[in-house]
Short mmCIF file of C-alpha atoms and ligand atoms in Angstrom, two decimals:
data_model
loop_
_atom_site.label_atom_id
_atom_site.label_comp_id
_atom_site.label_asym_id
_atom_site.label_seq_id
_atom_site.Cartn_x
_atom_site.Cartn_y
_atom_site.Cartn_z
CA MET A 1 15.51 17.93 12.42
CA ARG A 2 14.15 14.82 13.92
CA GLY A 3 12.34 13.72 17.00
CA SER A 4 12.40 10.06 18.32
CA ASP A 5 9.92 7.62 16.96
CA ASP A 6 8.59 5.67 19.82
CA GLY A 7 5.83 3.79 17.99
CA ASP A 8 3.16 5.37 20.05
CA VAL A 9 3.21 8.57 17.82
CA THR A 10 0.41 6.94 15.53
CA ARG A 11 -1.75 7.17 18.65
CA LEU A 12 -0.91 10.57 19.98
CA PRO A 13 -4.07 12.75 21.00
CA ARG A 14 -4.31 14.95 18.04
CA PRO A 15 -3.60 18.19 19.61
CA GLU A 16 -0.29 16.81 20.85
CA LEU A 17 0.50 15.43 17.15
CA ARG A 18 -0.27 18.96 15.95
CA ARG A 19 2.17 20.54 18.17
CA LEU A 20 4.92 18.15 16.83
CA GLN A 21 3.82 18.85 13.29
CA ASP A 22 3.81 22.64 13.80
CA GLU A 23 7.46 22.38 15.16
CA ARG A 24 8.44 20.22 12.16
CA VAL A 25 6.74 22.51 9.51
CA GLN A 26 8.75 25.48 10.78
CA GLU A 27 11.83 23.50 10.74
CA VAL A 28 11.39 22.01 7.33
CA VAL A 29 10.34 25.33 5.70
CA ARG A 30 13.50 27.08 7.01
CA TYR A 31 15.70 24.06 6.13
CA ALA A 32 14.39 23.95 2.47
CA TYR A 33 14.76 27.71 2.22
CA GLU A 34 18.21 27.73 3.51
CA ASN A 35 19.51 24.60 1.62
CA VAL A 36 17.68 24.37 -1.71
CA GLU A 37 18.02 27.15 -4.17
CA PHE A 38 14.67 26.25 -5.79
CA TYR A 39 12.84 26.91 -2.50
CA LYS A 40 14.72 30.00 -1.73
CA HIS A 41 13.69 31.24 -5.03
CA THR A 42 9.98 30.30 -4.82
CA LEU A 43 9.42 31.30 -1.34
CA GLY A 44 11.06 34.45 -2.15
CA ALA A 45 8.81 34.96 -5.21
CA ALA A 46 5.74 34.24 -3.07
CA ASP A 47 6.99 36.80 -0.45
CA VAL A 48 7.09 34.11 2.11
CA ASN A 49 9.83 34.53 4.78
CA PRO A 50 10.50 31.31 6.75
CA ASP A 51 10.22 33.47 9.96
CA ASP A 52 6.52 33.94 9.23
CA VAL A 53 5.81 30.26 9.10
CA THR A 54 4.67 29.16 12.62
CA GLY A 55 3.14 25.82 11.85
CA ALA A 56 0.84 23.77 9.51
CA ASP A 57 -1.82 26.46 9.37
CA ASP A 58 0.56 28.60 7.53
CA LEU A 59 1.52 26.14 4.75
CA PRO A 60 -1.24 27.49 2.34
CA LEU A 61 0.96 30.68 2.21
CA LEU A 62 3.54 28.50 0.39
CA PRO A 63 3.62 27.82 -3.39
CA PHE A 64 3.04 24.25 -4.49
CA THR A 65 5.83 21.92 -5.68
CA THR A 66 5.06 20.00 -8.96
CA LYS A 67 6.35 17.21 -10.77
CA GLU A 68 7.61 19.77 -13.42
CA ASP A 69 9.81 21.25 -10.82
CA PHE A 70 11.51 17.94 -10.47
CA ARG A 71 11.94 17.66 -14.09
CA ASP A 72 13.24 21.38 -14.39
CA ASN A 73 15.67 20.67 -11.58
CA TYR A 74 16.98 17.26 -12.91
CA PRO A 75 18.85 15.33 -11.71
CA THR A 76 19.64 16.67 -8.17
CA GLY A 77 18.84 20.25 -8.08
CA MET A 78 16.14 19.72 -5.45
CA PHE A 79 18.47 18.00 -3.04
CA ALA A 80 19.32 19.89 0.14
CA VAL A 81 22.70 17.96 0.92
CA ASP A 82 25.60 17.18 -0.92
CA MET A 83 26.03 13.89 -2.65
CA GLU A 84 28.49 12.99 -0.12
CA ASP A 85 25.78 12.72 2.33
CA VAL A 86 23.24 10.89 -0.17
CA ILE A 87 23.59 7.07 0.23
CA ARG A 88 20.78 6.04 -2.00
CA ILE A 89 19.21 7.25 -5.30
CA HIS A 90 15.96 6.02 -6.65
CA ALA A 91 14.06 7.42 -9.61
CA SER A 92 10.39 7.35 -10.78
CA SER A 93 9.89 6.87 -14.52
CA GLY A 94 7.45 9.27 -16.18
CA THR A 95 5.67 8.55 -19.34
CA THR A 96 7.49 11.57 -20.98
CA GLY A 97 10.77 13.15 -20.35
CA LYS A 98 13.36 12.57 -17.61
CA PRO A 99 12.61 10.62 -14.68
CA LYS A 100 12.36 12.21 -11.23
CA ILE A 101 15.57 11.53 -9.30
CA VAL A 102 15.36 11.24 -5.43
CA GLY A 103 17.89 10.75 -2.65
CA TYR A 104 18.14 9.56 0.74
CA THR A 105 20.60 10.20 3.55
CA ARG A 106 21.28 7.70 6.17
CA ASP A 107 18.76 9.19 8.47
CA ASP A 108 16.06 9.25 5.64
CA LEU A 109 16.69 5.51 5.18
CA ASP A 110 16.04 5.03 8.93
CA VAL A 111 12.81 6.98 8.63
CA TRP A 112 11.88 5.08 5.83
CA ARG A 113 12.50 1.51 7.52
CA GLU A 114 10.42 3.02 10.50
CA VAL A 115 7.40 3.84 8.48
CA MET A 116 7.43 0.64 6.60
CA THR A 117 7.73 -1.33 9.82
CA ARG A 118 4.79 0.45 11.31
CA GLY A 119 2.84 -0.78 8.27
CA PHE A 120 3.94 -4.35 8.72
CA ARG A 121 2.97 -4.29 12.32
CA GLY A 122 -0.40 -2.77 11.53
CA ALA A 123 -1.09 -5.52 9.13
CA GLY A 124 -0.56 -7.96 11.87
CA LEU A 125 2.98 -9.17 10.66
CA THR A 126 5.67 -9.92 13.01
CA SER A 127 9.48 -10.67 12.87
CA ALA A 128 8.77 -14.39 12.70
CA ASP A 129 6.91 -13.95 9.44
CA THR A 130 8.29 -14.63 5.94
CA LEU A 131 7.69 -12.02 3.34
CA GLN A 132 8.03 -12.58 -0.50
CA ASN A 133 8.79 -9.22 -2.11
CA ALA A 134 7.54 -9.31 -5.55
CA TYR A 135 8.21 -5.67 -6.24
CA SER A 136 10.82 -4.81 -8.76
CA TYR A 137 14.36 -4.14 -7.18
CA GLY A 138 16.17 -1.24 -8.79
CA LEU A 139 15.48 2.40 -9.36
CA PHE A 140 11.63 1.84 -8.44
CA THR A 141 11.08 2.47 -4.79
CA GLY A 142 9.02 -0.64 -4.16
CA GLY A 143 11.70 -3.26 -4.10
CA PHE A 144 14.04 -1.78 -1.77
CA GLY A 145 11.42 0.12 0.35
CA PHE A 146 9.72 -2.94 1.40
CA HIS A 147 13.03 -5.10 1.52
CA ASP A 148 14.79 -2.65 3.92
CA GLY A 149 11.63 -2.28 6.09
CA ALA A 150 11.16 -5.90 6.39
CA THR A 151 14.68 -6.59 7.09
CA ALA A 152 14.96 -3.97 9.80
CA MET A 153 11.81 -5.43 11.37
CA GLY A 154 13.50 -9.01 11.48
CA MET A 155 11.30 -10.73 8.99
CA SER A 156 12.64 -13.41 6.55
CA VAL A 157 12.61 -11.58 3.33
CA VAL A 158 12.51 -13.28 -0.03
CA PRO A 159 13.71 -10.84 -2.58
CA ALA A 160 11.82 -12.34 -5.58
CA GLY A 161 11.62 -9.01 -7.46
CA GLY A 162 9.22 -8.67 -10.26
CA GLY A 163 8.44 -11.25 -12.93
CA ASN A 164 9.47 -14.97 -13.10
CA THR A 165 6.03 -15.78 -11.96
CA GLN A 166 6.13 -19.57 -12.02
CA ARG A 167 9.17 -19.45 -9.76
CA GLN A 168 7.43 -17.00 -7.62
CA VAL A 169 4.64 -19.48 -7.01
CA GLU A 170 6.98 -22.41 -6.13
CA MET A 171 8.90 -20.24 -3.71
CA LEU A 172 5.70 -19.04 -2.06
CA ALA A 173 4.60 -22.80 -1.72
CA ASP A 174 8.02 -24.14 -0.83
CA LEU A 175 9.08 -21.56 1.79
CA GLU A 176 5.43 -21.30 3.05
CA SER A 177 5.63 -17.50 2.97
CA ASP A 178 3.13 -15.79 5.38
CA ALA A 179 2.88 -12.59 3.27
CA ILE A 180 3.62 -11.12 -0.15
CA CYS A 181 3.75 -7.60 -1.39
CA LEU A 182 3.09 -6.76 -4.92
CA THR A 183 0.79 -4.69 -7.19
CA PRO A 184 -2.87 -5.71 -7.26
CA SER A 185 -2.80 -6.41 -10.91
CA TYR A 186 0.26 -8.83 -10.40
CA ALA A 187 -1.54 -10.38 -7.45
CA LEU A 188 -4.25 -11.55 -9.82
CA TYR A 189 -1.94 -12.71 -12.45
CA LEU A 190 0.09 -14.61 -9.89
CA ALA A 191 -3.18 -16.39 -8.78
CA GLU A 192 -3.86 -17.37 -12.51
CA VAL A 193 -0.38 -18.78 -12.90
CA ALA A 194 -0.63 -20.60 -9.62
CA GLU A 195 -3.79 -22.32 -10.91
CA SER A 196 -2.37 -23.12 -14.30
CA MET A 197 0.39 -24.81 -12.43
CA GLY A 198 -1.99 -26.87 -10.57
CA TYR A 199 -1.96 -24.94 -7.15
CA ASP A 200 -4.85 -23.60 -5.50
CA PRO A 201 -3.75 -20.14 -4.38
CA ALA A 202 -6.15 -20.42 -1.51
CA GLU A 203 -4.20 -23.31 -0.25
CA LEU A 204 -1.04 -21.32 -0.17
CA PRO A 205 0.05 -20.57 3.46
CA LEU A 206 -0.17 -16.76 2.82
CA SER A 207 -1.98 -14.80 5.49
CA THR A 208 -1.56 -11.35 4.16
CA VAL A 209 -1.24 -9.57 0.78
CA LEU A 210 0.37 -6.24 0.85
CA TYR A 211 -0.70 -4.54 -2.53
CA GLY A 212 -0.25 -0.97 -3.79
CA ALA A 213 1.47 1.16 -6.14
CA GLU A 214 -1.40 1.49 -8.47
CA PRO A 215 -5.16 1.99 -7.99
CA CYS A 216 -7.29 -0.91 -6.86
CA THR A 217 -11.04 -0.91 -6.26
CA GLU A 218 -12.87 -2.60 -3.52
CA PRO A 219 -14.14 -5.49 -5.55
CA MET A 220 -10.63 -6.06 -6.83
CA ARG A 221 -9.35 -6.15 -3.27
CA ARG A 222 -12.15 -8.62 -2.22
CA GLU A 223 -11.04 -10.81 -5.27
CA ILE A 224 -7.56 -10.97 -4.28
CA GLU A 225 -8.67 -11.88 -0.65
CA ARG A 226 -10.81 -14.65 -2.06
CA ARG A 227 -8.24 -16.01 -4.40
CA PHE A 228 -5.51 -16.33 -1.77
CA ASP A 229 -7.87 -16.61 1.31
CA ALA A 230 -5.87 -13.99 2.89
CA ALA A 231 -6.27 -10.38 4.18
CA ALA A 232 -5.20 -7.71 1.53
CA VAL A 233 -4.09 -4.47 2.80
CA GLU A 234 -3.20 -1.37 0.79
CA ASN A 235 -0.09 0.53 0.81
CA TYR A 236 0.24 4.14 -0.84
CA GLY A 237 3.40 6.13 -1.47
CA LEU A 238 5.44 8.01 -4.19
CA SER A 239 8.95 8.42 -4.80
CA GLU A 240 9.07 12.13 -4.37
CA ILE A 241 7.92 11.89 -0.88
CA ILE A 242 9.77 8.75 0.23
CA GLY A 243 8.41 5.81 -1.78
CA PRO A 244 6.06 3.27 -0.10
CA GLY A 245 5.45 3.77 3.49
CA VAL A 246 3.60 7.14 3.09
CA ALA A 247 0.33 5.51 4.22
CA VAL A 248 -0.81 2.11 4.83
CA GLU A 249 -4.02 0.22 6.08
CA CYS A 250 -4.33 -1.55 9.26
CA LEU A 251 -6.37 -4.78 9.46
CA GLU A 252 -9.60 -2.72 10.02
CA GLN A 253 -9.33 -1.91 6.17
CA GLN A 254 -10.92 1.47 6.65
CA GLY A 255 -8.34 3.59 4.84
CA MET A 256 -4.77 3.90 4.95
CA HIS A 257 -2.92 5.68 7.90
CA ILE A 258 -0.80 8.48 6.85
CA TRP A 259 2.40 8.62 8.95
CA GLU A 260 1.66 12.22 9.76
CA ASP A 261 4.65 12.82 11.90
CA HIS A 262 6.74 12.55 8.80
CA PHE A 263 4.30 13.46 6.02
CA TYR A 264 1.80 16.35 6.32
CA PRO A 265 -1.21 15.94 4.29
CA GLU A 266 -3.54 18.47 2.72
CA ILE A 267 -6.49 18.09 0.22
CA ILE A 268 -7.02 20.82 -2.27
CA ASN A 269 -9.47 21.51 -5.22
CA PRO A 270 -7.16 20.52 -8.19
CA ASP A 271 -8.76 23.32 -10.27
CA THR A 272 -8.35 26.30 -7.83
CA GLY A 273 -5.59 25.02 -5.67
CA GLU A 274 -7.82 25.96 -2.49
CA PRO A 275 -8.23 23.77 0.46
CA VAL A 276 -11.42 21.79 0.50
CA GLU A 277 -13.83 21.15 3.32
CA GLU A 278 -12.82 18.32 5.72
CA GLY A 279 -13.91 15.13 4.26
CA GLU A 280 -14.34 16.41 0.67
CA GLU A 281 -12.59 14.72 -2.23
CA GLY A 282 -9.50 16.58 -3.74
CA GLU A 283 -6.03 16.19 -4.71
CA LEU A 284 -3.62 14.98 -2.02
CA VAL A 285 -0.82 17.52 -1.31
CA LEU A 286 2.09 16.28 0.81
CA THR A 287 4.88 18.04 2.85
CA THR A 288 7.70 16.05 4.11
CA LEU A 289 8.34 16.91 7.82
CA THR A 290 11.68 15.12 8.36
CA LYS A 291 13.49 14.34 5.27
CA GLN A 292 17.13 15.54 4.87
CA ALA A 293 18.34 14.79 1.26
CA LEU A 294 14.98 15.91 -0.37
CA PRO A 295 12.73 17.99 1.66
CA VAL A 296 9.54 18.69 -0.22
CA LEU A 297 6.98 21.50 0.41
CA ARG A 298 3.35 21.15 -0.59
CA TYR A 299 3.81 18.58 -3.31
CA ARG A 300 0.81 18.00 -5.70
CA THR A 301 0.59 14.22 -5.88
CA GLY A 302 -2.08 14.39 -8.52
CA ASP A 303 -3.91 11.61 -6.61
CA LEU A 304 -7.56 12.15 -5.62
CA THR A 305 -8.81 10.97 -2.33
CA THR A 306 -10.35 11.99 0.96
CA LEU A 307 -9.24 12.11 4.49
CA ASP A 308 -10.69 10.89 7.64
CA TYR A 309 -9.60 12.32 10.90
CA GLU A 310 -11.84 10.11 13.28
CA THR A 311 -9.81 7.67 15.41
CA CYS A 312 -9.47 4.31 13.77
CA ASP A 313 -11.06 1.29 15.50
CA CYS A 314 -7.46 0.16 15.81
CA GLY A 315 -7.03 2.97 18.13
CA ARG A 316 -4.52 4.89 15.84
CA THR A 317 -5.28 8.54 15.66
CA ALA A 318 -3.06 9.03 12.48
CA VAL A 319 -5.48 10.30 9.74
CA ARG A 320 -6.59 7.96 7.06
CA MET A 321 -6.77 8.45 3.39
CA ASN A 322 -9.16 6.52 1.30
CA SER A 323 -8.02 4.72 -1.76
CA VAL A 324 -7.14 6.73 -4.54
CA THR A 325 -10.07 7.26 -6.82
CA GLY A 326 -8.16 8.70 -9.82
CA ARG A 327 -5.57 11.10 -10.90
CA ALA A 328 -6.36 14.71 -10.98
CA ASP A 329 -4.94 14.38 -14.56
CA ASP A 330 -6.48 11.12 -15.69
CA LEU A 331 -9.93 12.17 -15.72
CA LEU A 332 -11.25 10.90 -19.02
CA ILE A 333 -13.54 13.21 -20.50
CA VAL A 334 -15.41 11.24 -23.22
CA ARG A 335 -18.06 12.98 -25.34
CA GLY A 336 -18.56 15.42 -22.50
CA VAL A 337 -19.10 12.74 -19.86
CA ASN A 338 -16.45 12.91 -17.04
CA LEU A 339 -15.14 9.41 -16.12
CA TYR A 340 -12.71 7.83 -14.16
CA PRO A 341 -11.22 4.42 -15.13
CA SER A 342 -11.79 3.38 -11.59
CA GLU A 343 -15.54 3.94 -11.86
CA ILE A 344 -15.69 1.83 -15.03
CA GLU A 345 -13.70 -0.84 -13.34
CA SER A 346 -16.13 -0.82 -10.30
CA VAL A 347 -19.08 -1.64 -12.46
CA VAL A 348 -17.39 -4.17 -14.50
CA LEU A 349 -16.13 -6.04 -11.56
CA GLU A 350 -19.58 -6.47 -9.98
CA PHE A 351 -20.28 -8.99 -12.66
CA ASP A 352 -19.23 -12.70 -11.56
CA GLU A 353 -19.29 -13.71 -15.24
CA ILE A 354 -16.15 -11.33 -15.82
CA ALA A 355 -12.56 -11.79 -14.57
CA PRO A 356 -11.02 -8.77 -13.07
CA HIS A 357 -9.10 -7.73 -16.26
CA TYR A 358 -10.10 -4.97 -18.78
CA ARG A 359 -8.86 -2.43 -20.98
CA ILE A 360 -10.26 0.84 -22.24
CA ASP A 361 -9.32 2.17 -25.71
CA LEU A 362 -10.15 5.98 -26.38
CA ARG A 363 -10.22 7.01 -30.07
CA ARG A 364 -11.29 10.09 -31.92
CA GLU A 365 -13.15 9.58 -35.11
CA ASP A 366 -14.66 12.34 -37.04
CA GLU A 367 -13.93 14.83 -34.19
CA LEU A 368 -15.96 12.42 -31.89
CA ASP A 369 -14.59 10.49 -28.93
CA ARG A 370 -15.36 6.88 -28.86
CA LEU A 371 -14.50 4.54 -25.95
CA ASP A 372 -14.14 0.77 -26.50
CA LEU A 373 -14.32 -1.38 -23.62
CA THR A 374 -12.79 -5.08 -23.64
CA VAL A 375 -13.43 -7.36 -20.85
CA GLU A 376 -12.58 -10.77 -20.20
CA LEU A 377 -14.98 -13.66 -19.42
CA ALA A 378 -14.46 -15.79 -16.27
CA ASP A 379 -13.28 -19.27 -16.74
CA ASP A 380 -16.63 -20.84 -16.00
CA PHE A 381 -18.76 -18.60 -18.18
CA ASP A 382 -21.35 -20.57 -20.22
CA GLY A 383 -24.00 -18.13 -20.62
CA SER A 384 -25.24 -15.82 -23.56
CA ARG A 385 -22.59 -13.31 -24.69
CA ASP A 386 -25.20 -11.03 -26.10
CA GLU A 387 -27.20 -11.06 -22.89
CA LEU A 388 -24.09 -10.31 -20.70
CA GLU A 389 -23.04 -7.44 -22.94
CA ARG A 390 -26.45 -5.97 -22.68
CA ARG A 391 -26.47 -6.09 -18.97
CA ILE A 392 -22.97 -4.46 -18.75
CA ARG A 393 -24.14 -1.81 -20.97
CA THR A 394 -27.33 -1.10 -18.93
CA ARG A 395 -25.29 -1.19 -15.51
CA LEU A 396 -22.69 1.24 -16.99
CA SER A 397 -25.41 3.56 -18.21
CA ASN A 398 -27.44 3.49 -14.91
CA VAL A 399 -24.46 4.09 -12.87
CA LEU A 400 -22.31 6.31 -15.02
CA SER A 401 -24.80 7.69 -17.53
CA PHE A 402 -22.52 6.52 -20.07
CA SER A 403 -22.28 3.64 -22.65
CA PRO A 404 -19.18 2.54 -24.36
CA ASP A 405 -19.21 2.36 -28.20
CA THR A 406 -18.37 -1.30 -28.12
CA VAL A 407 -18.18 -3.82 -25.38
CA GLU A 408 -16.08 -6.68 -26.42
CA LEU A 409 -16.02 -9.92 -24.47
CA VAL A 410 -12.92 -12.02 -24.83
CA ALA A 411 -12.16 -15.54 -23.81
CA PRO A 412 -10.29 -16.09 -20.55
CA GLY A 413 -6.65 -14.94 -20.71
CA GLY A 414 -7.55 -12.85 -23.67
CA ILE A 415 -6.22 -9.50 -22.10
CA GLU A 416 -2.59 -9.10 -22.01
CA ARG A 417 -1.33 -9.33 -18.47
CA THR A 418 1.14 -7.11 -16.65
CA LYS A 419 4.15 -9.34 -15.80
CA VAL A 420 6.41 -6.80 -14.40
CA GLY A 421 5.69 -3.21 -13.16
CA LYS A 422 2.52 -1.32 -12.98
CA VAL A 423 -0.79 -2.28 -15.21
CA GLN A 424 -1.82 -0.03 -18.01
CA ARG A 425 -5.55 -0.35 -18.51
CA VAL A 426 -6.47 2.82 -20.40
CA TYR A 427 -5.02 3.37 -23.83
CA ASP A 428 -5.61 6.87 -25.09
CA HIS A 429 -5.08 6.92 -28.80
CA ARG A 430 -6.64 10.49 -29.21
O1 DLL B 1 4.46 3.29 -6.54
C1 DLL B 1 5.71 3.66 -4.48
C2 DLL B 1 4.90 2.42 -3.87
C3 DLL B 1 5.55 1.18 -4.14
C4 DLL B 1 3.68 2.53 -3.20
C5 DLL B 1 4.89 0.02 -3.63
C6 DLL B 1 3.09 1.34 -2.76
C7 DLL B 1 3.75 0.07 -2.88
P1 DLL B 1 5.97 5.84 -7.77
O2 DLL B 1 6.48 4.77 -8.72
O3 DLL B 1 6.64 7.01 -7.55
O4 DLL B 1 6.07 5.22 -6.15
O5 DLL B 1 4.55 6.09 -8.14
C8 DLL B 1 3.76 6.96 -7.35
O6 DLL B 1 1.81 5.74 -7.84
O7 DLL B 1 1.43 9.06 -7.06
C9 DLL B 1 -0.01 7.13 -7.26
O8 DLL B 1 -0.38 7.81 -8.44
C10 DLL B 1 0.38 5.70 -7.66
N1 DLL B 1 0.09 4.93 -6.34
C11 DLL B 1 0.86 4.45 -5.47
N2 DLL B 1 0.28 3.80 -4.53
C12 DLL B 1 -1.02 3.69 -4.98
C13 DLL B 1 -2.12 3.17 -4.33
C14 DLL B 1 5.29 4.01 -5.83
N3 DLL B 1 -2.42 2.39 -3.28
C15 DLL B 1 2.30 6.96 -7.77
N4 DLL B 1 -3.47 3.43 -5.03
C16 DLL B 1 1.36 7.70 -6.83
C17 DLL B 1 -3.30 4.11 -6.10
C18 DLL B 1 -1.15 4.43 -6.21
N5 DLL B 1 -2.43 4.73 -6.58
#
């Protein structure tokens, strides 16, 4: 099922890459059909015979796989191998219902390490570097994904895990770590804690912040870079496909290279399921090309993005996905206006007077939606609150044609921080 990875695969001329993908698409469709009852059934129902699939162009013939399919086949019904061959389990918790259970064979873990290593190299890291891993260890793929990849590459790994922030700061300083990986919200929290302990985060020896696992806008990235005086590069991934390591930015910071020899991307219109024009925004759909334990055909990630097939300035030909702008399913419709939380965030973070922390509360009163925005003042703010509130409102309504019902400005530290795991910024009480 697997070709060799010689590092240069990320720079293959695209026609050559395409030939490799075509071969692997054929293999994985047949493999899934023959080894997973679920695919035998869904492909059969769609009248698709694996013999008819000759390459990536035929993928649109296949039905999508969705998160509901994982739930329906809980815990291991989507697996293509016996548990005997599975040597690792992870799980992704949903907000409702059972988690999605994912499994890895020995070869799958090799692929995972390989794609993680590509990302580290792309970010300029070498085996001589020390990486503090502040992703949670456990069922979440972040902790072990980064850990195994960095270990395989020969970096010194500090398995700090999530939380325990004061100790994280001390470890960073004392071990003079070169890099840290964590969620963007936790990166900003860590900077604050460092400051409260009397450290200047910019003075820490960190050269690289690897952030991911949740949305992050460009102003927020710049804020992380400024605070730590380090390059911040983005990672994207999801448990169902492998975990982190699906896509990662190089130092050009012009989008995340998808490791296309292992994961085949499509962009669809989330409403119709049809492919969009090249370069248009839509929902990312991924097909695993080499996974053994859990092959996944046309998985609807729910993540909205665009793809750029131009060769990157770094020389890699691997397609780049832009930062996720929202979820196909987190579109907020408030009094008929379509809003993504990330759009509100972008506007809010334009203001120097505001710290990069905010929350959105949605309620329904008398059948009408209301949106209350709470933002936090920067430490050094000494201006007029009324005037600032007015400017925020004006800017939101100019950019988004929308004005929140209330804009509340709270003192520095007034918004609860995420100490472990992913940040929650939108509270939909409707
Ligand atoms: O979050 C894997 C990961 C760990 C990625 C560490 C990067 C770093 P899950 O818990 O299964 O896996 O969550 C996957 O998180 O569908 C996206 O909605 C969101 N997500 C992941 N990376 C990004 C990102 C890990 N860079 C879900 N930007 C995905 C925006 C992201 N959203």
